[in-house]
Each structure stands twice: as C-alpha cells, then as structure tokens.
GROMACS .gro file of N, CA and C in nm:
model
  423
    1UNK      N    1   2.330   5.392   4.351
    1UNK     CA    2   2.298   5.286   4.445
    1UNK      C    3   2.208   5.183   4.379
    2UNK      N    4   2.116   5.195   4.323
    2UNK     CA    5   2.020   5.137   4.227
    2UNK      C    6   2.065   5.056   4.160
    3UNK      N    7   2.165   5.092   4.040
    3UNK     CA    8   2.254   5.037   3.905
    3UNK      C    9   2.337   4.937   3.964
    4UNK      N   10   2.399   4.976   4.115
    4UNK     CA   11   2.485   4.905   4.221
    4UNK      C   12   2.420   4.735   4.264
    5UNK      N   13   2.322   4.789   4.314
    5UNK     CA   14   2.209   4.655   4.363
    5UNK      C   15   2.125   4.607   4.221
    6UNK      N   16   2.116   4.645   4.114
    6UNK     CA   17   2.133   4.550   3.979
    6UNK      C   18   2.194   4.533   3.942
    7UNK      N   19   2.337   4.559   3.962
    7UNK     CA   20   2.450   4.464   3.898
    7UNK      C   21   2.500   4.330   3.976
    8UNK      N   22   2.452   4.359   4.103
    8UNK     CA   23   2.481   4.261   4.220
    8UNK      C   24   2.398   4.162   4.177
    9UNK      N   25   2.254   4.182   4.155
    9UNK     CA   26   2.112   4.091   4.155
    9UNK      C   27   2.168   3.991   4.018
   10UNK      N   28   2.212   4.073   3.910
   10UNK     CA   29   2.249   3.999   3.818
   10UNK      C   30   2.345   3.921   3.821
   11UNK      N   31   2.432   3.972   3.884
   11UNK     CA   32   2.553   3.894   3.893
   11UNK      C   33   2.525   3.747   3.927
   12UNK      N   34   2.408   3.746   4.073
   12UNK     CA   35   2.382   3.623   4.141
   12UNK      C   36   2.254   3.547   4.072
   13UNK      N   37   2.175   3.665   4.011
   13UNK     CA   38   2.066   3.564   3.947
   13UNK      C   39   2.097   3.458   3.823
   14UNK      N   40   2.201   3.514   3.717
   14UNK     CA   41   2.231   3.408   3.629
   14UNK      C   42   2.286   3.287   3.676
   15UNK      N   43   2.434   3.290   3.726
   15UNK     CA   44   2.452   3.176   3.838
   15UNK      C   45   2.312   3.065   3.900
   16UNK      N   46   2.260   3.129   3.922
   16UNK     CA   47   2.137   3.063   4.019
   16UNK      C   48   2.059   3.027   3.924
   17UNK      N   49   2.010   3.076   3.879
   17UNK     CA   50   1.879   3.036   3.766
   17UNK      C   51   1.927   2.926   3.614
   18UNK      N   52   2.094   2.930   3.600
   18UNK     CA   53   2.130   2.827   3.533
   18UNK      C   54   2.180   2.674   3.630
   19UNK      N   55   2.185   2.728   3.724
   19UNK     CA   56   2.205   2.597   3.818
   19UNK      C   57   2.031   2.547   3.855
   20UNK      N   58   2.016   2.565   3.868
   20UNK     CA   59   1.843   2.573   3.893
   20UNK      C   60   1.752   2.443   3.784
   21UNK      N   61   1.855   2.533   3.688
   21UNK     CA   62   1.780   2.462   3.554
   21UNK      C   63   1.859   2.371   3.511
   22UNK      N   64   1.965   2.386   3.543
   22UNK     CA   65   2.080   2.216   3.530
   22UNK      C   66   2.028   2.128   3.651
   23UNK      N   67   2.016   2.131   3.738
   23UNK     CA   68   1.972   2.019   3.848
   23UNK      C   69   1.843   2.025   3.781
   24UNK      N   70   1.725   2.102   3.769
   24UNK     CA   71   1.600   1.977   3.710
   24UNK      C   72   1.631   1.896   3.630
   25UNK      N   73   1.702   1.988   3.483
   25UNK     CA   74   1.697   1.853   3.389
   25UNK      C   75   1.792   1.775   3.456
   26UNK      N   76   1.916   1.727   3.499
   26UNK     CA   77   1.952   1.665   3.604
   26UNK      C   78   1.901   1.553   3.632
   27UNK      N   79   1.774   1.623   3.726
   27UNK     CA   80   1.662   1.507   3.809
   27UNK      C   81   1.624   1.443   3.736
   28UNK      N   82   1.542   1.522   3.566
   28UNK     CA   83   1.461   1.447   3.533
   28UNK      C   84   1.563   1.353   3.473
   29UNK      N   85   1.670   1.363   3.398
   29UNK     CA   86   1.700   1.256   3.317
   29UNK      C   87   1.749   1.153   3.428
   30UNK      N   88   1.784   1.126   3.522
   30UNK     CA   89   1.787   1.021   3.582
   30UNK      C   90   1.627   0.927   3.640
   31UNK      N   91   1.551   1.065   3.710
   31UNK     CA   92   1.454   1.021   3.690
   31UNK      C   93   1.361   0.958   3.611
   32UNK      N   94   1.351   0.973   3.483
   32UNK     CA   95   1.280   0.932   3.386
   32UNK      C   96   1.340   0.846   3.256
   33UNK      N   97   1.508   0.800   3.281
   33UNK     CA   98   1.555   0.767   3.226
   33UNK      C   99   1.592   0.647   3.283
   34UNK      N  100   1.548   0.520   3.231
   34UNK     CA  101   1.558   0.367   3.312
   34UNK      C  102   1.710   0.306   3.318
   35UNK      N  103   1.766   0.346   3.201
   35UNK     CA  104   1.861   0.316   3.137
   35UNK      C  105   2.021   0.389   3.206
   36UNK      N  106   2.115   0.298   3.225
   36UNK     CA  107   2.235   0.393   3.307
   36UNK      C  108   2.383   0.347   3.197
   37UNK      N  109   2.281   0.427   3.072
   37UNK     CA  110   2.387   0.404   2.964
   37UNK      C  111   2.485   0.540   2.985
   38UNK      N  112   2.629   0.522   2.900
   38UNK     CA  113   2.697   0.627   2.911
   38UNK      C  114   2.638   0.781   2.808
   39UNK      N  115   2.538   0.690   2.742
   39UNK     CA  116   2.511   0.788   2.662
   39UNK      C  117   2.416   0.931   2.712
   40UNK      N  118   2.378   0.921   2.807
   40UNK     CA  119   2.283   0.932   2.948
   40UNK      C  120   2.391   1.037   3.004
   41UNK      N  121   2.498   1.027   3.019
   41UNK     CA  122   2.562   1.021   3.098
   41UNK      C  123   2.637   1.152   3.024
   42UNK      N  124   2.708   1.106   2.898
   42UNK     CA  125   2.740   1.249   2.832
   42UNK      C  126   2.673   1.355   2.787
   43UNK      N  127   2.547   1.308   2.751
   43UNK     CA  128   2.471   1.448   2.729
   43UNK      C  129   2.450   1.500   2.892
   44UNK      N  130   2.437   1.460   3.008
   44UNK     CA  131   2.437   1.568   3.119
   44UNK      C  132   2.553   1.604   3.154
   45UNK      N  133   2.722   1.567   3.105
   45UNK     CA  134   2.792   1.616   3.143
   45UNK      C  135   2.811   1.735   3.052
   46UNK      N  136   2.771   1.740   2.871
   46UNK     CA  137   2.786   1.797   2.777
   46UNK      C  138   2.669   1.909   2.841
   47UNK      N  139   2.549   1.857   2.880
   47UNK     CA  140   2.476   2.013   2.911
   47UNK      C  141   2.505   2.055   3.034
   48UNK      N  142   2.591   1.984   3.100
   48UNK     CA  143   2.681   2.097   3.234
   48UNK      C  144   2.760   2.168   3.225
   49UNK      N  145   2.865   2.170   3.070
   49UNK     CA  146   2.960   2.243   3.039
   49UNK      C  147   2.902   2.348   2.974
   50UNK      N  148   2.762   2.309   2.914
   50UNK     CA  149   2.740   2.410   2.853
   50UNK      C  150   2.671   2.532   2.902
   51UNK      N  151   2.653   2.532   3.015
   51UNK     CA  152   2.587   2.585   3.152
   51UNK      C  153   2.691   2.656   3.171
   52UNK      N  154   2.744   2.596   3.267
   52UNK     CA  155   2.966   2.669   3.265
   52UNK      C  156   2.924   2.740   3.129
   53UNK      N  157   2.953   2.741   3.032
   53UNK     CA  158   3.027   2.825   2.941
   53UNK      C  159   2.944   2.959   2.925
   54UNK      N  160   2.769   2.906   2.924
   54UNK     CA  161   2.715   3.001   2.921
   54UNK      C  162   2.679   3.128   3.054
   55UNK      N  163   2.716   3.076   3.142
   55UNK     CA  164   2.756   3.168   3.270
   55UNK      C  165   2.867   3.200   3.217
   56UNK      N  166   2.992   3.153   3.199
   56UNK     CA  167   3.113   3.272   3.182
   56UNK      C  168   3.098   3.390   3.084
   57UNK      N  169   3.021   3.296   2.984
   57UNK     CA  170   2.983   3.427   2.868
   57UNK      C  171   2.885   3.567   2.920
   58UNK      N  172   2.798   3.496   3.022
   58UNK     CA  173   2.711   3.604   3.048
   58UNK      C  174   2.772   3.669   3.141
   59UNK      N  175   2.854   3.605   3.213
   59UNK     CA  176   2.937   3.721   3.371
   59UNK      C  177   3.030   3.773   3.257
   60UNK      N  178   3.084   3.756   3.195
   60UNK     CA  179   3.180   3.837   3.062
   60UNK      C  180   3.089   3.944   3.024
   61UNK      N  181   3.001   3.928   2.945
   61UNK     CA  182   2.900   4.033   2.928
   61UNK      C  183   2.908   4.118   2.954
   62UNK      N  184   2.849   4.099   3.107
   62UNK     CA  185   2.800   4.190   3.205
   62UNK      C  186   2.891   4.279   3.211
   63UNK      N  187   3.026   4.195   3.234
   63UNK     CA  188   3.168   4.314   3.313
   63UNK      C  189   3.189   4.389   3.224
   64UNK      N  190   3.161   4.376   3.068
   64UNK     CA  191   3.189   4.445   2.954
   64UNK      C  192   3.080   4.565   2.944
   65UNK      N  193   2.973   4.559   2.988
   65UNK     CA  194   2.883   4.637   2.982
   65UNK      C  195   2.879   4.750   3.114
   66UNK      N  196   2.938   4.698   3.194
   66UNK     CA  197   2.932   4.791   3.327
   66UNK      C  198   3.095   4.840   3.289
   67UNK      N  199   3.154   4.771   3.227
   67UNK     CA  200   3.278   4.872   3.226
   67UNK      C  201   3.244   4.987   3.109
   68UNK      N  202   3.197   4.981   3.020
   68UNK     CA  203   3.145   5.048   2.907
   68UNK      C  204   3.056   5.184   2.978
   69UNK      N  205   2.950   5.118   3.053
   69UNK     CA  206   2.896   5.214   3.141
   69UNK      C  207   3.029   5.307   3.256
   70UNK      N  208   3.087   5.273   3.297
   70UNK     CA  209   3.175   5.306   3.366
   70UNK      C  210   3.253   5.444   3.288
   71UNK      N  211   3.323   5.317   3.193
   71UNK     CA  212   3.417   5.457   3.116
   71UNK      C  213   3.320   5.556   3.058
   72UNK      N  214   3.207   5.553   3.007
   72UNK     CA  215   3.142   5.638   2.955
   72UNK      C  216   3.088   5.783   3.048
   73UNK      N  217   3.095   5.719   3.196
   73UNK     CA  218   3.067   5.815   3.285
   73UNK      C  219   3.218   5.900   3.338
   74UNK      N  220   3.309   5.792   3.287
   74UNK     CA  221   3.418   5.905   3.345
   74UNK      C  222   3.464   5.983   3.217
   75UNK      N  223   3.403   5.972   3.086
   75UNK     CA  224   3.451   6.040   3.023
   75UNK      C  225   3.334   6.158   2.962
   76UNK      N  226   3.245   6.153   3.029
   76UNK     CA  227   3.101   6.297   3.058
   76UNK      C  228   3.181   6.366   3.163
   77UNK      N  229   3.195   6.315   3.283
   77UNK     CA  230   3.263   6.403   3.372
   77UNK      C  231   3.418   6.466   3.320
   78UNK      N  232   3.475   6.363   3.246
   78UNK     CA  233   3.611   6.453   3.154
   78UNK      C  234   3.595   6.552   3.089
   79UNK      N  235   3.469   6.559   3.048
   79UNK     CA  236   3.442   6.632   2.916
   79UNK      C  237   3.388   6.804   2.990
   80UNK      N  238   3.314   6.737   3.093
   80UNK     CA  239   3.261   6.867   3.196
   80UNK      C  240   3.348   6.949   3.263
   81UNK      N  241   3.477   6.871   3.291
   81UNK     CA  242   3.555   6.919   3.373
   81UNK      C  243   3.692   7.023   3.246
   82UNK      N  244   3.714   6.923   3.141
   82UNK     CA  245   3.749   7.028   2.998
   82UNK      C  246   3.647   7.147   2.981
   83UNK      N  247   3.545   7.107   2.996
   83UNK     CA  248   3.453   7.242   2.924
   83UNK      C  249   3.450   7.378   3.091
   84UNK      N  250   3.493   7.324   3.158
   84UNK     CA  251   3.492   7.436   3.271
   84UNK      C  252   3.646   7.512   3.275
   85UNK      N  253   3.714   7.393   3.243
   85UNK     CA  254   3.845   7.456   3.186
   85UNK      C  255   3.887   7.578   3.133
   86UNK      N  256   3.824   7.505   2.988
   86UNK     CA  257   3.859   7.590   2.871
   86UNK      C  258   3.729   7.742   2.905
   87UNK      N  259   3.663   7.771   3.000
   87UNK     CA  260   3.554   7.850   3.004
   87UNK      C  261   3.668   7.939   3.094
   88UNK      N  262   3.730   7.885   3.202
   88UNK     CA  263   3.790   7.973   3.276
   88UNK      C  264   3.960   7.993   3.210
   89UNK      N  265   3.979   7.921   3.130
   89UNK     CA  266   4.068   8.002   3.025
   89UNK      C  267   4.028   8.069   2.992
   90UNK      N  268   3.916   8.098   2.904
   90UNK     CA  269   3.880   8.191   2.833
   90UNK      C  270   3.866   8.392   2.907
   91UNK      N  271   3.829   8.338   3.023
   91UNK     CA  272   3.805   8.411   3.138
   91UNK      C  273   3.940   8.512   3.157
   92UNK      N  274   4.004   8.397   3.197
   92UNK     CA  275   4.147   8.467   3.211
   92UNK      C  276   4.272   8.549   3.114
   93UNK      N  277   4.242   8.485   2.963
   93UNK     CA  278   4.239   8.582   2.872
   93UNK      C  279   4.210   8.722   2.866
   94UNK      N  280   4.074   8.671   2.885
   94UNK     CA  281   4.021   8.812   2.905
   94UNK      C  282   4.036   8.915   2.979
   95UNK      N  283   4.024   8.876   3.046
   95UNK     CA  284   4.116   8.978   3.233
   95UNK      C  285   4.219   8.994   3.179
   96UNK      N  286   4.338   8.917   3.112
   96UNK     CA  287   4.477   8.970   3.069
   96UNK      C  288   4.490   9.037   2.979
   97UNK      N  289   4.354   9.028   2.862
   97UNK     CA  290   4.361   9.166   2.741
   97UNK      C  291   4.308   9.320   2.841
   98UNK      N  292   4.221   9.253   2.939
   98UNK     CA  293   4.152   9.443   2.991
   98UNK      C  294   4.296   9.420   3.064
   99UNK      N  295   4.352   9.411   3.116
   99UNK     CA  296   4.447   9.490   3.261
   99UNK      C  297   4.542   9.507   3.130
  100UNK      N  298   4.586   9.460   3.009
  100UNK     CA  299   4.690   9.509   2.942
  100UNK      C  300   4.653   9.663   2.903
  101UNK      N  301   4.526   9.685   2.845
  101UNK     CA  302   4.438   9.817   2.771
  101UNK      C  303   4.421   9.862   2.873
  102UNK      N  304   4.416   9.886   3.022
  102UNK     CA  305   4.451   9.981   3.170
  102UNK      C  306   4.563  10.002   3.149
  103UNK      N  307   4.678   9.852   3.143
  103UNK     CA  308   4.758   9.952   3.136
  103UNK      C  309   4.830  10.046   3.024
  104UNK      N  310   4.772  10.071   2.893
  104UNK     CA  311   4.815  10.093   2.792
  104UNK      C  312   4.772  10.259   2.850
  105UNK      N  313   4.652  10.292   2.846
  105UNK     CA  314   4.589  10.355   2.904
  105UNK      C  315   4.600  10.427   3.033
  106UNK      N  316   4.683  10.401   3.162
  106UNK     CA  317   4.714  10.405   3.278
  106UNK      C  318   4.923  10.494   3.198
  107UNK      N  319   4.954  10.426   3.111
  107UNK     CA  320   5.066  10.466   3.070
  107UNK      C  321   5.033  10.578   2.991
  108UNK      N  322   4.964  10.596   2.898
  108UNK     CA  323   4.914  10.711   2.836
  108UNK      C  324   4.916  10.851   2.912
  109UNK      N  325   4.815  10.798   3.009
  109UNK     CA  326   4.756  10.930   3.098
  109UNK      C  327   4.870  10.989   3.172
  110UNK      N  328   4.969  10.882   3.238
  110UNK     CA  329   5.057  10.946   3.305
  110UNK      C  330   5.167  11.001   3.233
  111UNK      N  331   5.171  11.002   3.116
  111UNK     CA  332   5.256  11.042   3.030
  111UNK      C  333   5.212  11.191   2.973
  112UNK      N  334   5.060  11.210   2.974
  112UNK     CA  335   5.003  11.329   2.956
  112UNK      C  336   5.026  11.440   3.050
  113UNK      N  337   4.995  11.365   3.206
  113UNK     CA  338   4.986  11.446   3.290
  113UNK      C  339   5.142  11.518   3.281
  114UNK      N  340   5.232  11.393   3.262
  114UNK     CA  341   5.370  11.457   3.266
  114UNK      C  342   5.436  11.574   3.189
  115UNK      N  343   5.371  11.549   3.041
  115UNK     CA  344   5.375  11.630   2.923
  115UNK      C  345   5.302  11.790   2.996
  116UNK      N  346   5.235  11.732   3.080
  116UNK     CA  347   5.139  11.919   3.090
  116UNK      C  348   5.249  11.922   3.196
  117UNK      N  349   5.294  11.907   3.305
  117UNK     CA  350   5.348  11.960   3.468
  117UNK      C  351   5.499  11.999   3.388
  118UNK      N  352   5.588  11.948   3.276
  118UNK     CA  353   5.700  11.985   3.211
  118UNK      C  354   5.692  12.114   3.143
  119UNK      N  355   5.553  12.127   3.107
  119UNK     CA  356   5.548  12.255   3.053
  119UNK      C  357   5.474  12.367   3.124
  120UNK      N  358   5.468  12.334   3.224
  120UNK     CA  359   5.424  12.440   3.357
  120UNK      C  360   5.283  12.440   3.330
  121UNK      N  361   5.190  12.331   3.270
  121UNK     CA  362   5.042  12.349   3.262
  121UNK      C  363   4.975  12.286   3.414
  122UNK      N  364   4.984  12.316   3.530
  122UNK     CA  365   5.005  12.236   3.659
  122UNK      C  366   4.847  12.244   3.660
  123UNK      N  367   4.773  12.353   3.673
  123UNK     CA  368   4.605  12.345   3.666
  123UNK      C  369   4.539  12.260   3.612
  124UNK      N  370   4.584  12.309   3.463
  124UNK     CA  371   4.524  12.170   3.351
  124UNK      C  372   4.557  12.043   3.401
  125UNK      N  373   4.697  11.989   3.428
  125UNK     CA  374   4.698  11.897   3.472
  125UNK      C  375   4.608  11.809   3.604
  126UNK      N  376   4.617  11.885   3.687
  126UNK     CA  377   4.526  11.853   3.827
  126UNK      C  378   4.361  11.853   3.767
  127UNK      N  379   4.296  11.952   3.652
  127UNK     CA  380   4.204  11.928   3.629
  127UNK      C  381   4.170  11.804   3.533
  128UNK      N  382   4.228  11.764   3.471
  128UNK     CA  383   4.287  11.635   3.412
  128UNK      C  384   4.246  11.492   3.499
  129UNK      N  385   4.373  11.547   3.589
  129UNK     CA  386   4.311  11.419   3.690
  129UNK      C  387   4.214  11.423   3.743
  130UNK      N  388   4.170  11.490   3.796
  130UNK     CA  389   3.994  11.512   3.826
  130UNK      C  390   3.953  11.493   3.751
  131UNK      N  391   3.895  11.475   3.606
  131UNK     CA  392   3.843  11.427   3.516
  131UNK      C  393   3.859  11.288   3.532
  132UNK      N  394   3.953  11.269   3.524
  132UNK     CA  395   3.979  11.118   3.526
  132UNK      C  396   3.933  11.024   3.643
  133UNK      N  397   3.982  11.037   3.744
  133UNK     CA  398   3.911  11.012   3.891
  133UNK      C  399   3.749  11.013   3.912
  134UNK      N  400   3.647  11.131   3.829
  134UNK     CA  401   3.527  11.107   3.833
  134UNK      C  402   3.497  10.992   3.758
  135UNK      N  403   3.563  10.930   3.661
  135UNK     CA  404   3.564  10.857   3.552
  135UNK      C  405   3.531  10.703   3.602
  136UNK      N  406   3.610  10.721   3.719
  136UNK     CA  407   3.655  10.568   3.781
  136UNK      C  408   3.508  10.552   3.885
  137UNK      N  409   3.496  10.429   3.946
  137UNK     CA  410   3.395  10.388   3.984
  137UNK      C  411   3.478  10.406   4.133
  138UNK      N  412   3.378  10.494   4.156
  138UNK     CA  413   3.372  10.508   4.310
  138UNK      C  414   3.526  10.633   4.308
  139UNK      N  415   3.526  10.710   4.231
  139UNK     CA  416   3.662  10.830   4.229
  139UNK      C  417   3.624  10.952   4.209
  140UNK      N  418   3.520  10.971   4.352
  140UNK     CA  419   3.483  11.073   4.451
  140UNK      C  420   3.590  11.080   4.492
  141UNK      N  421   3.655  11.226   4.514
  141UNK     CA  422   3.760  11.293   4.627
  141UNK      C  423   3.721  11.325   4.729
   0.00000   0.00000   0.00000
C-alpha cells in the first residue's frame, strides 16, 4: 500500500513541479523581458519542449523501475513456489522408495509364512506372525 501511494505521489509530483517551474520562468521572461522579439519567444517554446521531453523521460523511468520491481517480485514468489515444489517432490519420492521396501518386505514375509504352513510348520508360522504384529506400531492382538 505504501510503494502504491509513492508511485502515485510520483507519478503526479514530476508533472507538477516541472510545470510549476515552466510557468515561472514563463512569467519571468515576459515579465522582465521588454523586448517581444522572436528570439524571446523560441527559447520559451525550446524550454517547453524540453520540459515535455523531460517528463516523458522521467514517467518512462519510473514505469521501467516499477516494472523491474514488479517482475522481480513475481519471480521471488516463482522461485518460492519451485522450492516448495521440488521439497514435496522430494517427499513423495520418498514415500514411494518406503511403501516399495514394505512392500518388498510385506512379499517376503508372506512368502515365509507360506514356505512354513506347506511344510506343516503351522505353530512356527502363527508364532512368526506374532512376532511380526508386535513389530508394527500399535500390533497388539
């Protein structure tokens, strides 16, 4: 809001403060000038253009500098919004290497248990899984 209401202030103060200063000298050279030569006459039209030019240069400026400011802020927030990205990529990797090693692991075990119940080891087996089940978080029976 701040940066908002100084870009506004500026916008209107150059405008104003070079018009300001073109109508005195203005005044004075008619005022203090007896003479209604043309020569009179082109230097205030020559320092009115140059007024004009130097307002367009400075409202040019400006827009160049607030756009500069501009893109620079949308490209911190680009950069924040990549870096949260690539963080919850990383994330999700990860979750996809552990649930692969569960299930590498999850395939193992049931392949054990199977190996013991084929060969009539049915105790071992059930004690097996009970082993395993205390193992797990919260694998109370």
């Amino acid at each position: 809001m701040w940066r908002s209401f100084v870009n506004r202030l500026i916008r209107f103060v150059i405008p104003i403060c070079s018009t300001i200063a073109f109508a005195s000298i203005l005044i004075s050279e008619l005022v203090f000038t007896r003479s209604d030569s043309l020569f009179v006459m082109l230097n205030i039209i020559g320092f009115a253009l140059s007024i004009v030019g130097y307002n367009l240069f400075a409202l040019h400026l400006i827009q160049a500098i607030l756009s500069r400011q501009k893109q620079k802020k949308q490209d911190e927030w680009a950069n924040r919004e990549l870096g949260f990205l690539l963080q919850q990529t990383d994330r999700m990797e990860s979750h996809q290497k552990d649930m692969y090693k569960l299930h590498h692991d999850l395939r193992n075990h049931m392949g054990l248990v199977d190996t013991m119940l084929l060969e009539g080891r049915s105790k071992e087996a059930a004690l097996y899984l009970r082993s395993l089940l205390e193992k797990l978080p919260g694998g109370d029976l």
